[in-house]
PDB file of C-alpha atoms in Angstrom:
ATOM      1  CA  MET A   1     -18.531  18.163  12.783  1.00 61.00           C
ATOM      2  CA  ALA A   2     -20.441  21.042  11.186  1.00 68.00           C
ATOM      3  CA  TYR A   3     -22.419  18.518   9.145  1.00 68.00           C
ATOM      4  CA  LEU A   4     -23.470  16.696  12.306  1.00 63.00           C
ATOM      5  CA  ARG A   5     -24.691  19.932  13.880  1.00 70.00           C
ATOM      6  CA  THR A   6     -26.816  20.819  10.850  1.00 74.00           C
ATOM      7  CA  ALA A   7     -28.061  17.259  10.301  1.00 69.00           C
ATOM      8  CA  SER A   8     -29.135  16.873  13.901  1.00 68.00           C
ATOM      9  CA  ALA A   9     -30.545  20.378  14.371  1.00 71.00           C
ATOM     10  CA  GLY A  10     -34.022  20.174  15.842  1.00 71.00           C
ATOM     11  CA  GLN A  11     -33.827  16.378  16.169  1.00 70.00           C
ATOM     12  CA  PRO A  12     -34.073  15.097  19.721  1.00 68.00           C
ATOM     13  CA  GLY A  13     -31.430  12.532  20.592  1.00 63.00           C
ATOM     14  CA  ALA A  14     -29.626  12.546  17.246  1.00 61.00           C
ATOM     15  CA  ARG A  15     -27.080   9.740  16.995  1.00 66.00           C
ATOM     16  CA  LEU A  16     -24.181   8.880  14.786  1.00 65.00           C
ATOM     17  CA  LEU A  17     -23.414   5.237  14.044  1.00 69.00           C
ATOM     18  CA  VAL A  18     -19.971   4.444  12.683  1.00 70.00           C
ATOM     19  CA  LEU A  19     -18.895   1.099  11.305  1.00 67.00           C
ATOM     20  CA  ALA A  20     -15.171   0.500  11.194  1.00 69.00           C
ATOM     21  CA  ALA A  21     -14.633  -2.687   9.205  1.00 70.00           C
ATOM     22  CA  THR A  22     -11.531  -4.083   7.575  1.00 70.00           C
ATOM     23  CA  PRO A  23     -11.921  -4.261   3.780  1.00 72.00           C
ATOM     24  CA  ASP A  24     -12.255  -7.744   2.321  1.00 87.00           C
ATOM     25  CA  VAL A  25      -9.039  -7.950   0.280  1.00 91.00           C
ATOM     26  CA  PRO A  26      -6.533 -10.708  -0.475  1.00 91.00           C
ATOM     27  CA  PRO A  27      -3.364 -10.930   1.628  1.00 90.00           C
ATOM     28  CA  LEU A  28      -0.230  -9.105   0.519  1.00 91.00           C
ATOM     29  CA  ALA A  29       1.452 -12.346  -0.607  1.00 88.00           C
ATOM     30  CA  GLU A  30      -1.405 -13.038  -3.054  1.00 88.00           C
ATOM     31  CA  VAL A  31      -1.287  -9.492  -4.479  1.00 91.00           C
ATOM     32  CA  THR A  32       2.472  -9.901  -4.932  1.00 90.00           C
ATOM     33  CA  ARG A  33       1.875 -13.190  -6.733  1.00 87.00           C
ATOM     34  CA  LEU A  34      -0.716 -11.506  -8.979  1.00 87.00           C
ATOM     35  CA  ALA A  35       1.697  -8.726  -9.932  1.00 89.00           C
ATOM     36  CA  LEU A  36       4.499 -11.193 -10.680  1.00 87.00           C
ATOM     37  CA  GLY A  37       2.118 -13.355 -12.711  1.00 84.00           C
ATOM     38  CA  LEU A  38       1.340 -10.303 -14.876  1.00 85.00           C
ATOM     39  CA  HIS A  39       5.082  -9.595 -15.323  1.00 85.00           C
ATOM     40  CA  LEU A  40       4.751  -6.444 -13.234  1.00 89.00           C
ATOM     41  CA  GLY A  41       6.224  -5.290  -9.957  1.00 89.00           C
ATOM     42  CA  LEU A  42       4.672  -4.531  -6.603  1.00 92.00           C
ATOM     43  CA  ALA A  43       5.839  -1.635  -4.429  1.00 93.00           C
ATOM     44  CA  VAL A  44       4.810  -1.600  -0.782  1.00 94.00           C
ATOM     45  CA  THR A  45       5.609   1.495   1.263  1.00 94.00           C
ATOM     46  CA  VAL A  46       5.159   1.738   5.016  1.00 93.00           C
ATOM     47  CA  ALA A  47       5.997   4.499   7.478  1.00 90.00           C
ATOM     48  CA  ASP A  48       6.006   3.712  11.177  1.00 87.00           C
ATOM     49  CA  HIS A  49       4.885   6.622  13.344  1.00 80.00           C
ATOM     50  CA  ARG A  50       4.429   4.684  16.575  1.00 74.00           C
ATOM     51  CA  HIS A  51       7.158   6.686  18.326  1.00 66.00           C
ATOM     52  CA  HIS A  52       5.072   9.876  18.109  1.00 61.00           C
ATOM     53  CA  ASP A  53       2.535   8.859  20.743  1.00 64.00           C
ATOM     54  CA  ASP A  54       3.452  11.756  23.023  1.00 68.00           C
ATOM     55  CA  ASP A  55       3.004  14.416  20.305  1.00 62.00           C
ATOM     56  CA  PRO A  56      -0.647  14.951  19.266  1.00 63.00           C
ATOM     57  CA  THR A  57       0.366  17.130  16.294  1.00 58.00           C
ATOM     58  CA  ARG A  58       2.148  14.277  14.502  1.00 61.00           C
ATOM     59  CA  LEU A  59       0.950  11.130  12.750  1.00 65.00           C
ATOM     60  CA  HIS A  60       0.456   7.999  14.828  1.00 71.00           C
ATOM     61  CA  GLY A  61       0.539   4.300  13.963  1.00 80.00           C
ATOM     62  CA  GLN A  62       1.549   3.048  10.535  1.00 86.00           C
ATOM     63  CA  ARG A  63       0.697   4.430   7.097  1.00 91.00           C
ATOM     64  CA  TRP A  64       0.711   2.226   3.993  1.00 94.00           C
ATOM     65  CA  GLU A  65       0.745   2.457   0.211  1.00 95.00           C
ATOM     66  CA  VAL A  66       0.654  -0.414  -2.309  1.00 95.00           C
ATOM     67  CA  ASP A  67       1.334   0.134  -6.020  1.00 93.00           C
ATOM     68  CA  ILE A  68       1.540  -2.225  -8.973  1.00 92.00           C
ATOM     69  CA  LEU A  69       4.066  -0.874 -11.451  1.00 89.00           C
ATOM     70  CA  THR A  70       6.109  -1.752 -14.488  1.00 84.00           C
ATOM     71  CA  PRO A  71       9.472  -3.402 -13.739  1.00 79.00           C
ATOM     72  CA  GLY A  72      12.273  -0.879 -13.332  1.00 78.00           C
ATOM     73  CA  ALA A  73       9.909   2.023 -12.628  1.00 82.00           C
ATOM     74  CA  PRO A  74      11.462   4.697 -10.394  1.00 84.00           C
ATOM     75  CA  VAL A  75      10.270   4.644  -6.800  1.00 82.00           C
ATOM     76  CA  ASP A  76      10.813   8.358  -6.207  1.00 81.00           C
ATOM     77  CA  ARG A  77       7.538   9.086  -8.023  1.00 79.00           C
ATOM     78  CA  LEU A  78       5.455   6.785  -5.832  1.00 84.00           C
ATOM     79  CA  ALA A  79       2.807   8.301  -3.608  1.00 84.00           C
ATOM     80  CA  PRO A  80       3.726   8.707   0.053  1.00 87.00           C
ATOM     81  CA  PRO A  81       2.067   6.260   2.422  1.00 91.00           C
ATOM     82  CA  VAL A  82      -1.274   7.706   3.550  1.00 89.00           C
ATOM     83  CA  ARG A  83      -3.591   4.697   3.996  1.00 92.00           C
ATOM     84  CA  PRO A  84      -4.331   3.820   7.634  1.00 89.00           C
ATOM     85  CA  SER A  85      -3.923   0.069   7.137  1.00 90.00           C
ATOM     86  CA  LEU A  86      -2.378  -2.403   4.748  1.00 92.00           C
ATOM     87  CA  GLU A  87      -5.844  -3.704   3.845  1.00 93.00           C
ATOM     88  CA  HIS A  88      -6.991  -0.216   2.794  1.00 93.00           C
ATOM     89  CA  ALA A  89      -3.843   0.244   0.692  1.00 94.00           C
ATOM     90  CA  ILE A  90      -4.364  -3.119  -1.040  1.00 95.00           C
ATOM     91  CA  GLY A  91      -8.023  -2.299  -1.686  1.00 94.00           C
ATOM     92  CA  PHE A  92      -7.126   1.049  -3.252  1.00 93.00           C
ATOM     93  CA  CYS A  93      -4.431  -0.609  -5.370  1.00 93.00           C
ATOM     94  CA  LEU A  94      -6.843  -3.247  -6.678  1.00 93.00           C
ATOM     95  CA  GLU A  95      -9.511  -0.633  -7.448  1.00 93.00           C
ATOM     96  CA  SER A  96      -7.094   1.083  -9.829  1.00 89.00           C
ATOM     97  CA  LEU A  97      -5.722  -2.145 -11.327  1.00 88.00           C
ATOM     98  CA  ASP A  98      -7.438  -1.633 -14.702  1.00 87.00           C
ATOM     99  CA  SER A  99      -5.754   1.741 -15.297  1.00 86.00           C
ATOM    100  CA  THR A 100      -2.428   0.320 -14.090  1.00 83.00           C
ATOM    101  CA  LEU A 101      -2.677  -2.537 -16.592  1.00 83.00           C
ATOM    102  CA  ALA A 102      -3.573  -0.129 -19.394  1.00 84.00           C
ATOM    103  CA  ALA A 103      -0.543   2.021 -18.572  1.00 81.00           C
ATOM    104  CA  ALA A 104       1.711  -1.072 -18.616  1.00 80.00           C
ATOM    105  CA  VAL A 105       0.928  -1.859 -22.267  1.00 81.00           C
ATOM    106  CA  PRO A 106       4.108  -1.084 -24.252  1.00 80.00           C
ATOM    107  CA  ALA A 107       3.922   1.636 -26.908  1.00 82.00           C
ATOM    108  CA  ASP A 108       6.008  -0.446 -29.312  1.00 86.00           C
ATOM    109  CA  PRO A 109       3.684  -2.949 -31.052  1.00 86.00           C
ATOM    110  CA  ALA A 110       6.617  -5.352 -31.554  1.00 88.00           C
ATOM    111  CA  GLN A 111       7.166  -5.651 -27.800  1.00 83.00           C
ATOM    112  CA  PRO A 112       5.119  -8.468 -26.243  1.00 79.00           C
ATOM    113  CA  ILE A 113       2.495  -7.808 -23.605  1.00 77.00           C
ATOM    114  CA  GLY A 114       2.956  -9.629 -20.335  1.00 70.00           C
ATOM    115  CA  ALA A 115       0.227 -12.219 -19.825  1.00 71.00           C
ATOM    116  CA  PRO A 116      -0.513 -14.376 -16.797  1.00 70.00           C
ATOM    117  CA  GLN A 117       1.834 -17.307 -16.617  1.00 63.00           C
ATOM    118  CA  HIS A 118       0.825 -20.899 -16.910  1.00 62.00           C
ATOM    119  CA  PRO A 119       1.514 -22.608 -14.649  1.00 65.00           C
ATOM    120  CA  ALA A 120       0.868 -19.933 -12.053  1.00 67.00           C
ATOM    121  CA  PRO A 121       3.849 -18.204 -10.447  1.00 66.00           C
ATOM    122  CA  PRO A 122       5.100 -19.924  -7.306  1.00 69.00           C
ATOM    123  CA  ALA A 123       3.763 -19.018  -3.905  1.00 72.00           C
ATOM    124  CA  VAL A 124       5.405 -15.940  -2.435  1.00 75.00           C
ATOM    125  CA  PRO A 125       6.399 -15.823   1.238  1.00 75.00           C
ATOM    126  CA  ASP A 126       4.539 -13.220   3.255  1.00 77.00           C
ATOM    127  CA  PRO A 127       6.677 -10.026   3.174  1.00 79.00           C
ATOM    128  CA  LEU A 128       4.666  -8.341   5.936  1.00 84.00           C
ATOM    129  CA  PRO A 129       6.862  -9.293   8.948  1.00 86.00           C
ATOM    130  CA  LEU A 130      10.026  -8.063   7.228  1.00 85.00           C
ATOM    131  CA  LEU A 131       8.347  -4.842   6.099  1.00 87.00           C
ATOM    132  CA  THR A 132       7.050  -3.949   9.534  1.00 87.00           C
ATOM    133  CA  ARG A 133      10.429  -4.748  11.084  1.00 89.00           C
ATOM    134  CA  LEU A 134      12.213  -2.493   8.588  1.00 88.00           C
ATOM    135  CA  ALA A 135       9.741   0.328   9.232  1.00 88.00           C
ATOM    136  CA  HIS A 136      10.167  -0.092  12.982  1.00 87.00           C
ATOM    137  CA  GLU A 137      13.959   0.237  12.608  1.00 89.00           C
ATOM    138  CA  TYR A 138      13.546   3.580  10.763  1.00 88.00           C
ATOM    139  CA  PRO A 139      10.675   5.372  12.525  1.00 84.00           C
ATOM    140  CA  GLY A 140       9.150   8.298  10.674  1.00 82.00           C
ATOM    141  CA  HIS A 141      10.853   7.412   7.378  1.00 87.00           C
ATOM    142  CA  PRO A 142       8.927   5.661   4.600  1.00 91.00           C
ATOM    143  CA  VAL A 143      10.420   2.300   3.653  1.00 91.00           C
ATOM    144  CA  THR A 144       9.603   0.872   0.222  1.00 91.00           C
ATOM    145  CA  VAL A 145      10.094  -2.716  -0.889  1.00 90.00           C
ATOM    146  CA  VAL A 146       9.700  -3.430  -4.599  1.00 90.00           C
ATOM    147  CA  VAL A 147       9.204  -7.030  -5.707  1.00 89.00           C
ATOM    148  CA  GLU A 148       9.717  -7.599  -9.432  1.00 87.00           C
ATOM    149  CA  PRO A 149      10.242 -10.631 -11.647  1.00 84.00           C
ATOM    150  CA  ALA A 150      13.992  -9.870 -11.597  1.00 82.00           C
ATOM    151  CA  GLY A 151      14.243  -9.673  -7.804  1.00 83.00           C
ATOM    152  CA  CYS A 152      13.555  -7.484  -4.803  1.00 85.00           C
ATOM    153  CA  ARG A 153      14.767  -3.972  -3.940  1.00 86.00           C
ATOM    154  CA  ALA A 154      14.416  -2.015  -0.698  1.00 86.00           C
ATOM    155  CA  TYR A 155      14.519   1.780  -0.316  1.00 87.00           C
ATOM    156  CA  LEU A 156      14.686   4.098   2.654  1.00 87.00           C
ATOM    157  CA  HIS A 157      13.209   7.528   1.875  1.00 82.00           C
ATOM    158  CA  GLU A 158      14.670  10.424   3.790  1.00 74.00           C
TER     159      GLU A 158
END
C-alpha cells in the first residue's frame, strides 16, 4: 500500500490494474504421469481452511503444495501448503523440475538413472476429487498424498 501512495503521489486519478489469471499448467493427472514416467514420486499436499470464514485472522480457502521427489523420501520434510491454488502449486513445482531431477541422480555410479519409460506410463486417474474430499474431512490439517511407482500413500499432518 505504501508503494501505491508513493507511486501515485502528485498524479491525478492514479489507478491500479490487477490481472488475476490462472497459470497455464498441465492437469495434476499429467504431472503425476510425468513423475511416474521418470521413476519419481509426486507429493500433493492440501489444507482446507474453508471452515474459518468467520475468523478474519485465520487462513481461508485451500492451500496447496506439489513436490516431485525420489521414491521413499520422507514427507515430514516437505514444505507446508502455501500456494493459493493447485495450478500455482503445479507451476512452482514445474519451474524447479531441473533442480529436482539433478538431486534425484544417485551418488553411486553403478546405480542406474531413471529414464522416461517407453511405452509411456499408463494414464493416471485424476486424484483431485479424492484429495479435496480428504482435506474437507480434516479441516485445518494438511493432507499429503504421495504417488510413487510402488504405490500410493496418504498422510494426515497434525
